[in-house]
């Protein structure tokens, strides 16, 4: 939930300035109300660790109160430890899945963390999203249970289920297993597994685990903002994903993305996502 604060607009703009590399007019260190709210909003937007990474090498870093700097550094260190445990689990899981003949694609933030962020722990996230063929649902559920994961979710009332395993270093390793590209029926078939698998790209640093090609990744990132009534579509981490994707894509890829968006009748959703991203990050 968003923090209770009267300074949301100011702090969100300051967060955007940090993320796009602009100067911030930092208040005096004695303004504890601002800096407490800054930490809360940074966490809500999922960018606190990324903001710490960007700020700590700048002269502005010392402008922040020492207590706030220490808090951000602790979050950064924790994120690094969690990512090591998470990636180890993912690699081991993928080995077991491949032995069972199940090939998964890594989705959303878990993939972008490795393909587009300077370091994977800088892309905050709670769980790891994977994309499977619908024919593998029964097999993969059995395999997860055999590997001591607990299952959640009703597979016939959704396009995904969740599973998790307790880990003393993380609290829990969590996966969202999808067999449609969106959990919302309206957008569930925008990206088909077989087509995505055919054009998938390997992720460096994850033993060859595959993910969506950039065109599909951008399409999913845009649609994800509109995919749930429980999501705040303007969380900065989701917009920053879009910023990084667009910035790295060729004109040919962007044209393919636009044509697919029109063909799937989600051009309004995609246009809104791009316009909001441009407003925040001058993409």
PDB file of C-alpha atoms in Angstrom:
ATOM      1  CA  UNK A   1       0.000   0.000   0.000  1.00  0.00           C
ATOM      2  CA  UNK A   2       1.202   3.554  -0.650  1.00  0.00           C
ATOM      3  CA  UNK A   3       2.504   5.444   2.390  1.00  0.00           C
ATOM      4  CA  UNK A   4       0.395   8.130   4.011  1.00  0.00           C
ATOM      5  CA  UNK A   5       2.121  11.342   3.026  1.00  0.00           C
ATOM      6  CA  UNK A   6       1.310  14.812   1.759  1.00  0.00           C
ATOM      7  CA  UNK A   7       4.598  14.918  -0.144  1.00  0.00           C
ATOM      8  CA  UNK A   8       3.908  12.114  -2.648  1.00  0.00           C
ATOM      9  CA  UNK A   9       4.137  14.299  -5.744  1.00  0.00           C
ATOM     10  CA  UNK A  10       7.360  16.027  -4.656  1.00  0.00           C
ATOM     11  CA  UNK A  11       9.108  12.820  -3.607  1.00  0.00           C
ATOM     12  CA  UNK A  12       7.997  10.871  -6.681  1.00  0.00           C
ATOM     13  CA  UNK A  13       9.464  13.596  -8.873  1.00  0.00           C
ATOM     14  CA  UNK A  14      12.704  13.528  -6.860  1.00  0.00           C
ATOM     15  CA  UNK A  15      12.883   9.752  -7.309  1.00  0.00           C
ATOM     16  CA  UNK A  16      12.415  10.214 -11.050  1.00  0.00           C
ATOM     17  CA  UNK A  17      15.224  12.778 -11.081  1.00  0.00           C
ATOM     18  CA  UNK A  18      17.582  10.332  -9.387  1.00  0.00           C
ATOM     19  CA  UNK A  19      16.644   7.566 -11.819  1.00  0.00           C
ATOM     20  CA  UNK A  20      17.130   9.740 -14.887  1.00  0.00           C
ATOM     21  CA  UNK A  21      20.348  11.324 -13.560  1.00  0.00           C
ATOM     22  CA  UNK A  22      19.092  14.860 -12.924  1.00  0.00           C
ATOM     23  CA  UNK A  23      20.076  17.056  -9.976  1.00  0.00           C
ATOM     24  CA  UNK A  24      17.801  17.006  -6.926  1.00  0.00           C
ATOM     25  CA  UNK A  25      17.237  20.024  -4.670  1.00  0.00           C
ATOM     26  CA  UNK A  26      17.723  18.038  -1.458  1.00  0.00           C
ATOM     27  CA  UNK A  27      16.247  19.530   1.721  1.00  0.00           C
ATOM     28  CA  UNK A  28      18.444  20.087   4.747  1.00  0.00           C
ATOM     29  CA  UNK A  29      19.307  16.929   6.665  1.00  0.00           C
ATOM     30  CA  UNK A  30      17.226  18.228   9.572  1.00  0.00           C
ATOM     31  CA  UNK A  31      14.052  17.772   7.497  1.00  0.00           C
ATOM     32  CA  UNK A  32      13.409  14.304   8.941  1.00  0.00           C
ATOM     33  CA  UNK A  33       9.805  14.224   7.712  1.00  0.00           C
ATOM     34  CA  UNK A  34      10.941  14.499   4.081  1.00  0.00           C
ATOM     35  CA  UNK A  35      13.658  11.857   4.362  1.00  0.00           C
ATOM     36  CA  UNK A  36      11.455   9.391   6.220  1.00  0.00           C
ATOM     37  CA  UNK A  37       8.812   9.803   3.523  1.00  0.00           C
ATOM     38  CA  UNK A  38      11.501   9.515   0.832  1.00  0.00           C
ATOM     39  CA  UNK A  39      12.510   6.060   2.098  1.00  0.00           C
ATOM     40  CA  UNK A  40       8.895   4.921   2.324  1.00  0.00           C
ATOM     41  CA  UNK A  41       7.977   6.084  -1.168  1.00  0.00           C
ATOM     42  CA  UNK A  42      11.176   4.653  -2.645  1.00  0.00           C
ATOM     43  CA  UNK A  43      10.272   1.262  -1.161  1.00  0.00           C
ATOM     44  CA  UNK A  44       6.659   1.526  -2.323  1.00  0.00           C
ATOM     45  CA  UNK A  45       7.813   2.251  -5.880  1.00  0.00           C
ATOM     46  CA  UNK A  46      10.266  -0.653  -5.717  1.00  0.00           C
ATOM     47  CA  UNK A  47      13.296   1.538  -6.453  1.00  0.00           C
ATOM     48  CA  UNK A  48      14.948   2.035  -3.044  1.00  0.00           C
ATOM     49  CA  UNK A  49      17.824  -0.358  -3.783  1.00  0.00           C
ATOM     50  CA  UNK A  50      18.319   1.073  -7.271  1.00  0.00           C
ATOM     51  CA  UNK A  51      18.259   4.631  -5.908  1.00  0.00           C
ATOM     52  CA  UNK A  52      20.911   3.710  -3.348  1.00  0.00           C
ATOM     53  CA  UNK A  53      23.100   2.207  -6.077  1.00  0.00           C
ATOM     54  CA  UNK A  54      22.817   5.367  -8.181  1.00  0.00           C
ATOM     55  CA  UNK A  55      23.270   7.868  -5.359  1.00  0.00           C
ATOM     56  CA  UNK A  56      26.132   6.358  -3.377  1.00  0.00           C
ATOM     57  CA  UNK A  57      28.667   7.181  -6.092  1.00  0.00           C
ATOM     58  CA  UNK A  58      27.502  10.802  -6.391  1.00  0.00           C
ATOM     59  CA  UNK A  59      28.389  13.925  -4.435  1.00  0.00           C
ATOM     60  CA  UNK A  60      24.730  14.243  -3.399  1.00  0.00           C
ATOM     61  CA  UNK A  61      25.057  11.066  -1.335  1.00  0.00           C
ATOM     62  CA  UNK A  62      26.411  12.987   1.665  1.00  0.00           C
ATOM     63  CA  UNK A  63      23.446  15.357   1.541  1.00  0.00           C
ATOM     64  CA  UNK A  64      21.233  12.583   2.857  1.00  0.00           C
ATOM     65  CA  UNK A  65      21.127  12.131   6.644  1.00  0.00           C
ATOM     66  CA  UNK A  66      23.503   9.427   7.866  1.00  0.00           C
ATOM     67  CA  UNK A  67      20.633   7.347   9.253  1.00  0.00           C
ATOM     68  CA  UNK A  68      18.952   7.283   5.855  1.00  0.00           C
ATOM     69  CA  UNK A  69      22.188   6.418   4.075  1.00  0.00           C
ATOM     70  CA  UNK A  70      22.754   3.528   6.445  1.00  0.00           C
ATOM     71  CA  UNK A  71      19.204   2.277   5.924  1.00  0.00           C
ATOM     72  CA  UNK A  72      19.583   2.348   2.135  1.00  0.00           C
ATOM     73  CA  UNK A  73      22.950   0.593   2.292  1.00  0.00           C
ATOM     74  CA  UNK A  74      21.482  -2.138   4.469  1.00  0.00           C
ATOM     75  CA  UNK A  75      18.661  -2.666   1.967  1.00  0.00           C
ATOM     76  CA  UNK A  76      21.246  -2.854  -0.817  1.00  0.00           C
ATOM     77  CA  UNK A  77      23.301  -5.470   1.048  1.00  0.00           C
ATOM     78  CA  UNK A  78      20.203  -7.507   1.869  1.00  0.00           C
ATOM     79  CA  UNK A  79      19.073  -7.411  -1.756  1.00  0.00           C
ATOM     80  CA  UNK A  80      22.441  -8.786  -2.835  1.00  0.00           C
ATOM     81  CA  UNK A  81      22.224 -11.730  -0.443  1.00  0.00           C
ATOM     82  CA  UNK A  82      18.622 -12.496  -1.403  1.00  0.00           C
ATOM     83  CA  UNK A  83      19.516 -12.439  -5.099  1.00  0.00           C
ATOM     84  CA  UNK A  84      22.322 -14.962  -4.630  1.00  0.00           C
ATOM     85  CA  UNK A  85      19.952 -17.370  -2.890  1.00  0.00           C
ATOM     86  CA  UNK A  86      17.162 -16.735  -5.375  1.00  0.00           C
ATOM     87  CA  UNK A  87      19.341 -17.272  -8.459  1.00  0.00           C
ATOM     88  CA  UNK A  88      20.842 -20.469  -7.013  1.00  0.00           C
ATOM     89  CA  UNK A  89      17.353 -21.850  -6.406  1.00  0.00           C
ATOM     90  CA  UNK A  90      16.201 -20.876  -9.890  1.00  0.00           C
ATOM     91  CA  UNK A  91      19.155 -22.585 -11.579  1.00  0.00           C
ATOM     92  CA  UNK A  92      18.613 -25.767  -9.571  1.00  0.00           C
ATOM     93  CA  UNK A  93      14.898 -25.693 -10.292  1.00  0.00           C
ATOM     94  CA  UNK A  94      15.482 -25.237 -14.006  1.00  0.00           C
ATOM     95  CA  UNK A  95      17.819 -28.247 -14.062  1.00  0.00           C
ATOM     96  CA  UNK A  96      15.085 -30.392 -12.499  1.00  0.00           C
ATOM     97  CA  UNK A  97      12.484 -29.055 -14.927  1.00  0.00           C
ATOM     98  CA  UNK A  98      14.650 -29.767 -17.963  1.00  0.00           C
ATOM     99  CA  UNK A  99      15.248 -33.331 -16.788  1.00  0.00           C
ATOM    100  CA  UNK A 100      11.457 -33.698 -16.669  1.00  0.00           C
ATOM    101  CA  UNK A 101      11.178 -32.303 -20.206  1.00  0.00           C
ATOM    102  CA  UNK A 102       9.692 -28.978 -19.116  1.00  0.00           C
ATOM    103  CA  UNK A 103      11.141 -25.824 -20.646  1.00  0.00           C
ATOM    104  CA  UNK A 104      10.273 -22.557 -18.937  1.00  0.00           C
ATOM    105  CA  UNK A 105      10.740 -18.924 -19.910  1.00  0.00           C
ATOM    106  CA  UNK A 106      11.652 -16.390 -17.246  1.00  0.00           C
ATOM    107  CA  UNK A 107       9.277 -13.405 -17.271  1.00  0.00           C
ATOM    108  CA  UNK A 108       8.969  -9.820 -16.062  1.00  0.00           C
ATOM    109  CA  UNK A 109      11.287  -8.381 -13.434  1.00  0.00           C
ATOM    110  CA  UNK A 110      13.134 -11.622 -12.753  1.00  0.00           C
ATOM    111  CA  UNK A 111      14.340 -11.687 -16.362  1.00  0.00           C
ATOM    112  CA  UNK A 112      14.888  -7.950 -16.797  1.00  0.00           C
ATOM    113  CA  UNK A 113      17.001  -7.945 -13.643  1.00  0.00           C
ATOM    114  CA  UNK A 114      19.625  -9.916 -15.593  1.00  0.00           C
ATOM    115  CA  UNK A 115      19.111  -8.578 -19.098  1.00  0.00           C
ATOM    116  CA  UNK A 116      18.680  -4.827 -18.485  1.00  0.00           C
ATOM    117  CA  UNK A 117      19.787  -3.791 -14.981  1.00  0.00           C
ATOM    118  CA  UNK A 118      23.446  -3.146 -14.003  1.00  0.00           C
ATOM    119  CA  UNK A 119      23.181  -5.860 -11.344  1.00  0.00           C
ATOM    120  CA  UNK A 120      20.251  -8.277 -10.874  1.00  0.00           C
ATOM    121  CA  UNK A 121      19.695  -7.419  -7.189  1.00  0.00           C
ATOM    122  CA  UNK A 122      18.893  -3.830  -8.181  1.00  0.00           C
ATOM    123  CA  UNK A 123      15.561  -4.913  -9.671  1.00  0.00           C
ATOM    124  CA  UNK A 124      13.380  -5.318  -6.554  1.00  0.00           C
ATOM    125  CA  UNK A 125      10.773  -8.067  -6.655  1.00  0.00           C
ATOM    126  CA  UNK A 126       8.974 -10.479  -4.362  1.00  0.00           C
ATOM    127  CA  UNK A 127       8.671 -13.529  -6.611  1.00  0.00           C
ATOM    128  CA  UNK A 128       9.938 -15.041  -9.836  1.00  0.00           C
ATOM    129  CA  UNK A 129       7.569 -15.412 -12.802  1.00  0.00           C
ATOM    130  CA  UNK A 130       7.948 -18.332 -15.204  1.00  0.00           C
ATOM    131  CA  UNK A 131       6.022 -19.177 -18.383  1.00  0.00           C
ATOM    132  CA  UNK A 132       5.163 -22.784 -19.241  1.00  0.00           C
ATOM    133  CA  UNK A 133       3.208 -24.711 -21.850  1.00  0.00           C
ATOM    134  CA  UNK A 134      -0.334 -25.379 -20.620  1.00  0.00           C
ATOM    135  CA  UNK A 135       0.186 -29.083 -21.289  1.00  0.00           C
ATOM    136  CA  UNK A 136       2.842 -29.173 -18.557  1.00  0.00           C
ATOM    137  CA  UNK A 137       0.625 -27.924 -15.710  1.00  0.00           C
ATOM    138  CA  UNK A 138       0.025 -31.287 -14.062  1.00  0.00           C
ATOM    139  CA  UNK A 139       3.635 -32.444 -14.400  1.00  0.00           C
ATOM    140  CA  UNK A 140       5.151 -29.248 -13.049  1.00  0.00           C
ATOM    141  CA  UNK A 141       2.796 -29.143 -10.062  1.00  0.00           C
ATOM    142  CA  UNK A 142       3.832 -32.686  -9.133  1.00  0.00           C
ATOM    143  CA  UNK A 143       7.486 -31.802  -9.566  1.00  0.00           C
ATOM    144  CA  UNK A 144       7.203 -28.716  -7.343  1.00  0.00           C
ATOM    145  CA  UNK A 145       5.667 -30.827  -4.591  1.00  0.00           C
ATOM    146  CA  UNK A 146       8.433 -33.423  -4.964  1.00  0.00           C
ATOM    147  CA  UNK A 147      10.959 -30.583  -4.576  1.00  0.00           C
ATOM    148  CA  UNK A 148       9.260 -29.545  -1.279  1.00  0.00           C
ATOM    149  CA  UNK A 149       7.562 -26.407  -2.583  1.00  0.00           C
ATOM    150  CA  UNK A 150       4.080 -25.588  -1.314  1.00  0.00           C
ATOM    151  CA  UNK A 151       1.394 -24.784  -3.887  1.00  0.00           C
ATOM    152  CA  UNK A 152      -1.185 -22.007  -3.826  1.00  0.00           C
ATOM    153  CA  UNK A 153      -3.913 -20.934  -6.214  1.00  0.00           C
ATOM    154  CA  UNK A 154      -6.756 -22.593  -8.103  1.00  0.00           C
ATOM    155  CA  UNK A 155      -5.569 -23.495 -11.572  1.00  0.00           C
ATOM    156  CA  UNK A 156      -9.069 -23.620 -13.039  1.00  0.00           C
ATOM    157  CA  UNK A 157      -9.945 -20.121 -11.819  1.00  0.00           C
ATOM    158  CA  UNK A 158      -6.813 -18.441 -13.054  1.00  0.00           C
ATOM    159  CA  UNK A 159      -4.009 -18.594 -15.607  1.00  0.00           C
ATOM    160  CA  UNK A 160      -1.352 -19.170 -12.982  1.00  0.00           C
ATOM    161  CA  UNK A 161      -0.575 -20.774  -9.668  1.00  0.00           C
ATOM    162  CA  UNK A 162       1.941 -19.862  -6.987  1.00  0.00           C
ATOM    163  CA  UNK A 163       4.456 -21.945  -5.121  1.00  0.00           C
ATOM    164  CA  UNK A 164       6.992 -21.212  -2.428  1.00  0.00           C
ATOM    165  CA  UNK A 165       9.609 -22.822  -0.264  1.00  0.00           C
ATOM    166  CA  UNK A 166      10.865 -21.597   3.086  1.00  0.00           C
ATOM    167  CA  UNK A 167      14.442 -20.344   3.096  1.00  0.00           C
ATOM    168  CA  UNK A 168      16.178 -19.012   6.222  1.00  0.00           C
ATOM    169  CA  UNK A 169      18.075 -16.404   4.224  1.00  0.00           C
ATOM    170  CA  UNK A 170      15.107 -15.027   2.277  1.00  0.00           C
ATOM    171  CA  UNK A 171      12.013 -15.957   4.244  1.00  0.00           C
ATOM    172  CA  UNK A 172      10.573 -17.736   1.228  1.00  0.00           C
ATOM    173  CA  UNK A 173      11.542 -18.432  -2.385  1.00  0.00           C
ATOM    174  CA  UNK A 174       8.394 -17.774  -4.419  1.00  0.00           C
ATOM    175  CA  UNK A 175       7.394 -18.538  -8.007  1.00  0.00           C
ATOM    176  CA  UNK A 176       4.400 -17.504 -10.081  1.00  0.00           C
ATOM    177  CA  UNK A 177       3.842 -20.147 -12.747  1.00  0.00           C
ATOM    178  CA  UNK A 178       1.970 -18.823 -15.815  1.00  0.00           C
ATOM    179  CA  UNK A 179       0.611 -20.638 -18.849  1.00  0.00           C
ATOM    180  CA  UNK A 180      -0.865 -17.455 -20.311  1.00  0.00           C
ATOM    181  CA  UNK A 181       0.955 -14.161 -20.804  1.00  0.00           C
ATOM    182  CA  UNK A 182      -1.481 -12.342 -18.499  1.00  0.00           C
ATOM    183  CA  UNK A 183      -3.659 -13.499 -15.642  1.00  0.00           C
ATOM    184  CA  UNK A 184      -6.461 -11.262 -16.875  1.00  0.00           C
ATOM    185  CA  UNK A 185      -8.551 -13.115 -19.454  1.00  0.00           C
ATOM    186  CA  UNK A 186      -8.846 -10.030 -21.662  1.00  0.00           C
ATOM    187  CA  UNK A 187      -5.082 -10.056 -22.283  1.00  0.00           C
ATOM    188  CA  UNK A 188      -4.281 -13.714 -21.647  1.00  0.00           C
ATOM    189  CA  UNK A 189      -3.459 -14.639 -25.254  1.00  0.00           C
ATOM    190  CA  UNK A 190      -1.474 -11.632 -26.361  1.00  0.00           C
ATOM    191  CA  UNK A 191       1.710 -13.717 -26.265  1.00  0.00           C
ATOM    192  CA  UNK A 192       1.551 -17.451 -26.976  1.00  0.00           C
ATOM    193  CA  UNK A 193       4.023 -19.769 -25.306  1.00  0.00           C
ATOM    194  CA  UNK A 194       5.121 -21.586 -28.459  1.00  0.00           C
ATOM    195  CA  UNK A 195       5.859 -18.375 -30.358  1.00  0.00           C
ATOM    196  CA  UNK A 196       7.639 -16.921 -27.341  1.00  0.00           C
ATOM    197  CA  UNK A 197       9.741 -20.077 -26.943  1.00  0.00           C
ATOM    198  CA  UNK A 198      10.720 -20.104 -30.621  1.00  0.00           C
ATOM    199  CA  UNK A 199      12.110 -16.561 -30.416  1.00  0.00           C
ATOM    200  CA  UNK A 200      13.398 -16.735 -26.828  1.00  0.00           C
ATOM    201  CA  UNK A 201      16.836 -15.456 -25.845  1.00  0.00           C
ATOM    202  CA  UNK A 202      19.283 -16.902 -23.302  1.00  0.00           C
ATOM    203  CA  UNK A 203      19.999 -14.984 -20.099  1.00  0.00           C
ATOM    204  CA  UNK A 204      23.658 -14.496 -19.288  1.00  0.00           C
ATOM    205  CA  UNK A 205      24.518 -15.499 -15.736  1.00  0.00           C
ATOM    206  CA  UNK A 206      21.664 -17.979 -15.322  1.00  0.00           C
ATOM    207  CA  UNK A 207      23.085 -21.060 -17.053  1.00  0.00           C
ATOM    208  CA  UNK A 208      21.231 -20.417 -20.277  1.00  0.00           C
ATOM    209  CA  UNK A 209      17.717 -19.981 -18.852  1.00  0.00           C
ATOM    210  CA  UNK A 210      15.549 -18.404 -21.555  1.00  0.00           C
ATOM    211  CA  UNK A 211      13.368 -15.304 -21.572  1.00  0.00           C
ATOM    212  CA  UNK A 212      11.149 -13.354 -23.960  1.00  0.00           C
ATOM    213  CA  UNK A 213      12.697 -11.420 -26.797  1.00  0.00           C
ATOM    214  CA  UNK A 214      12.588  -7.629 -26.150  1.00  0.00           C
ATOM    215  CA  UNK A 215       9.499  -7.022 -28.306  1.00  0.00           C
ATOM    216  CA  UNK A 216       7.455  -9.487 -26.264  1.00  0.00           C
ATOM    217  CA  UNK A 217       8.979  -8.296 -22.999  1.00  0.00           C
ATOM    218  CA  UNK A 218       7.947  -4.703 -23.728  1.00  0.00           C
ATOM    219  CA  UNK A 219       4.469  -5.768 -24.802  1.00  0.00           C
ATOM    220  CA  UNK A 220       4.004  -7.711 -21.577  1.00  0.00           C
ATOM    221  CA  UNK A 221       5.422  -4.893 -19.432  1.00  0.00           C
ATOM    222  CA  UNK A 222       2.922  -2.431 -20.895  1.00  0.00           C
ATOM    223  CA  UNK A 223      -0.054  -4.771 -20.567  1.00  0.00           C
ATOM    224  CA  UNK A 224       0.976  -5.734 -17.022  1.00  0.00           C
ATOM    225  CA  UNK A 225       0.204  -2.171 -15.869  1.00  0.00           C
ATOM    226  CA  UNK A 226      -3.429  -2.677 -16.872  1.00  0.00           C
ATOM    227  CA  UNK A 227      -3.606  -6.326 -15.894  1.00  0.00           C
ATOM    228  CA  UNK A 228      -5.010  -6.008 -12.374  1.00  0.00           C
ATOM    229  CA  UNK A 229      -7.263  -3.679 -10.474  1.00  0.00           C
ATOM    230  CA  UNK A 230      -4.977  -4.209  -7.475  1.00  0.00           C
ATOM    231  CA  UNK A 231      -1.916  -2.761  -9.230  1.00  0.00           C
ATOM    232  CA  UNK A 232      -0.873   0.872  -9.120  1.00  0.00           C
ATOM    233  CA  UNK A 233       0.008   1.322 -12.810  1.00  0.00           C
ATOM    234  CA  UNK A 234       2.359   4.177 -11.986  1.00  0.00           C
ATOM    235  CA  UNK A 235       4.760   2.335  -9.686  1.00  0.00           C
ATOM    236  CA  UNK A 236       8.136   3.560 -10.851  1.00  0.00           C
ATOM    237  CA  UNK A 237       9.777   0.142 -11.023  1.00  0.00           C
ATOM    238  CA  UNK A 238       7.356  -0.971 -13.735  1.00  0.00           C
ATOM    239  CA  UNK A 239       7.821   2.245 -15.667  1.00  0.00           C
ATOM    240  CA  UNK A 240      11.594   1.979 -15.315  1.00  0.00           C
ATOM    241  CA  UNK A 241      11.443  -1.541 -16.786  1.00  0.00           C
ATOM    242  CA  UNK A 242       9.735  -0.022 -19.814  1.00  0.00           C
ATOM    243  CA  UNK A 243      12.306   2.780 -19.951  1.00  0.00           C
ATOM    244  CA  UNK A 244      15.204   0.305 -20.030  1.00  0.00           C
ATOM    245  CA  UNK A 245      13.531  -1.902 -22.627  1.00  0.00           C
ATOM    246  CA  UNK A 246      12.701   0.961 -24.991  1.00  0.00           C
ATOM    247  CA  UNK A 247      16.122   2.539 -24.623  1.00  0.00           C
ATOM    248  CA  UNK A 248      17.870  -0.681 -25.635  1.00  0.00           C
ATOM    249  CA  UNK A 249      15.615  -1.569 -28.587  1.00  0.00           C
ATOM    250  CA  UNK A 250      16.268  -0.875 -32.255  1.00  0.00           C
ATOM    251  CA  UNK A 251      13.823   0.992 -34.449  1.00  0.00           C
ATOM    252  CA  UNK A 252      12.990  -2.283 -36.166  1.00  0.00           C
ATOM    253  CA  UNK A 253      12.082  -3.853 -32.825  1.00  0.00           C
ATOM    254  CA  UNK A 254      10.020  -0.841 -31.781  1.00  0.00           C
ATOM    255  CA  UNK A 255       8.113  -0.947 -35.047  1.00  0.00           C
ATOM    256  CA  UNK A 256       7.372  -4.654 -34.562  1.00  0.00           C
ATOM    257  CA  UNK A 257       6.192  -3.870 -31.022  1.00  0.00           C
ATOM    258  CA  UNK A 258       3.856  -1.131 -32.297  1.00  0.00           C
ATOM    259  CA  UNK A 259       2.404  -3.366 -35.003  1.00  0.00           C
ATOM    260  CA  UNK A 260       1.788  -6.199 -32.536  1.00  0.00           C
ATOM    261  CA  UNK A 261       0.120  -3.811 -30.103  1.00  0.00           C
ATOM    262  CA  UNK A 262      -2.261  -2.618 -32.825  1.00  0.00           C
ATOM    263  CA  UNK A 263      -2.908  -6.152 -34.041  1.00  0.00           C
ATOM    264  CA  UNK A 264      -3.792  -7.255 -30.484  1.00  0.00           C
ATOM    265  CA  UNK A 265      -5.894  -4.120 -29.897  1.00  0.00           C
ATOM    266  CA  UNK A 266      -3.823  -2.984 -26.902  1.00  0.00           C
ATOM    267  CA  UNK A 267      -2.359   0.101 -28.559  1.00  0.00           C
ATOM    268  CA  UNK A 268      -4.094   2.402 -26.060  1.00  0.00           C
ATOM    269  CA  UNK A 269      -2.591   0.558 -23.096  1.00  0.00           C
ATOM    270  CA  UNK A 270       0.851   0.539 -24.690  1.00  0.00           C
ATOM    271  CA  UNK A 271       0.676   4.185 -25.701  1.00  0.00           C
ATOM    272  CA  UNK A 272      -0.300   5.186 -22.177  1.00  0.00           C
ATOM    273  CA  UNK A 273       2.587   3.183 -20.708  1.00  0.00           C
ATOM    274  CA  UNK A 274       5.097   4.797 -23.065  1.00  0.00           C
ATOM    275  CA  UNK A 275       3.783   8.312 -22.482  1.00  0.00           C
ATOM    276  CA  UNK A 276       3.924   7.886 -18.699  1.00  0.00           C
ATOM    277  CA  UNK A 277       7.434   6.457 -18.934  1.00  0.00           C
ATOM    278  CA  UNK A 278       8.562   9.390 -21.090  1.00  0.00           C
ATOM    279  CA  UNK A 279       7.072  11.840 -18.602  1.00  0.00           C
ATOM    280  CA  UNK A 280       8.979  10.238 -15.716  1.00  0.00           C
ATOM    281  CA  UNK A 281      12.327   9.470 -17.316  1.00  0.00           C
ATOM    282  CA  UNK A 282      12.541  11.526 -20.533  1.00  0.00           C
ATOM    283  CA  UNK A 283      12.839   8.196 -22.342  1.00  0.00           C
TER     284      UNK A 283
END
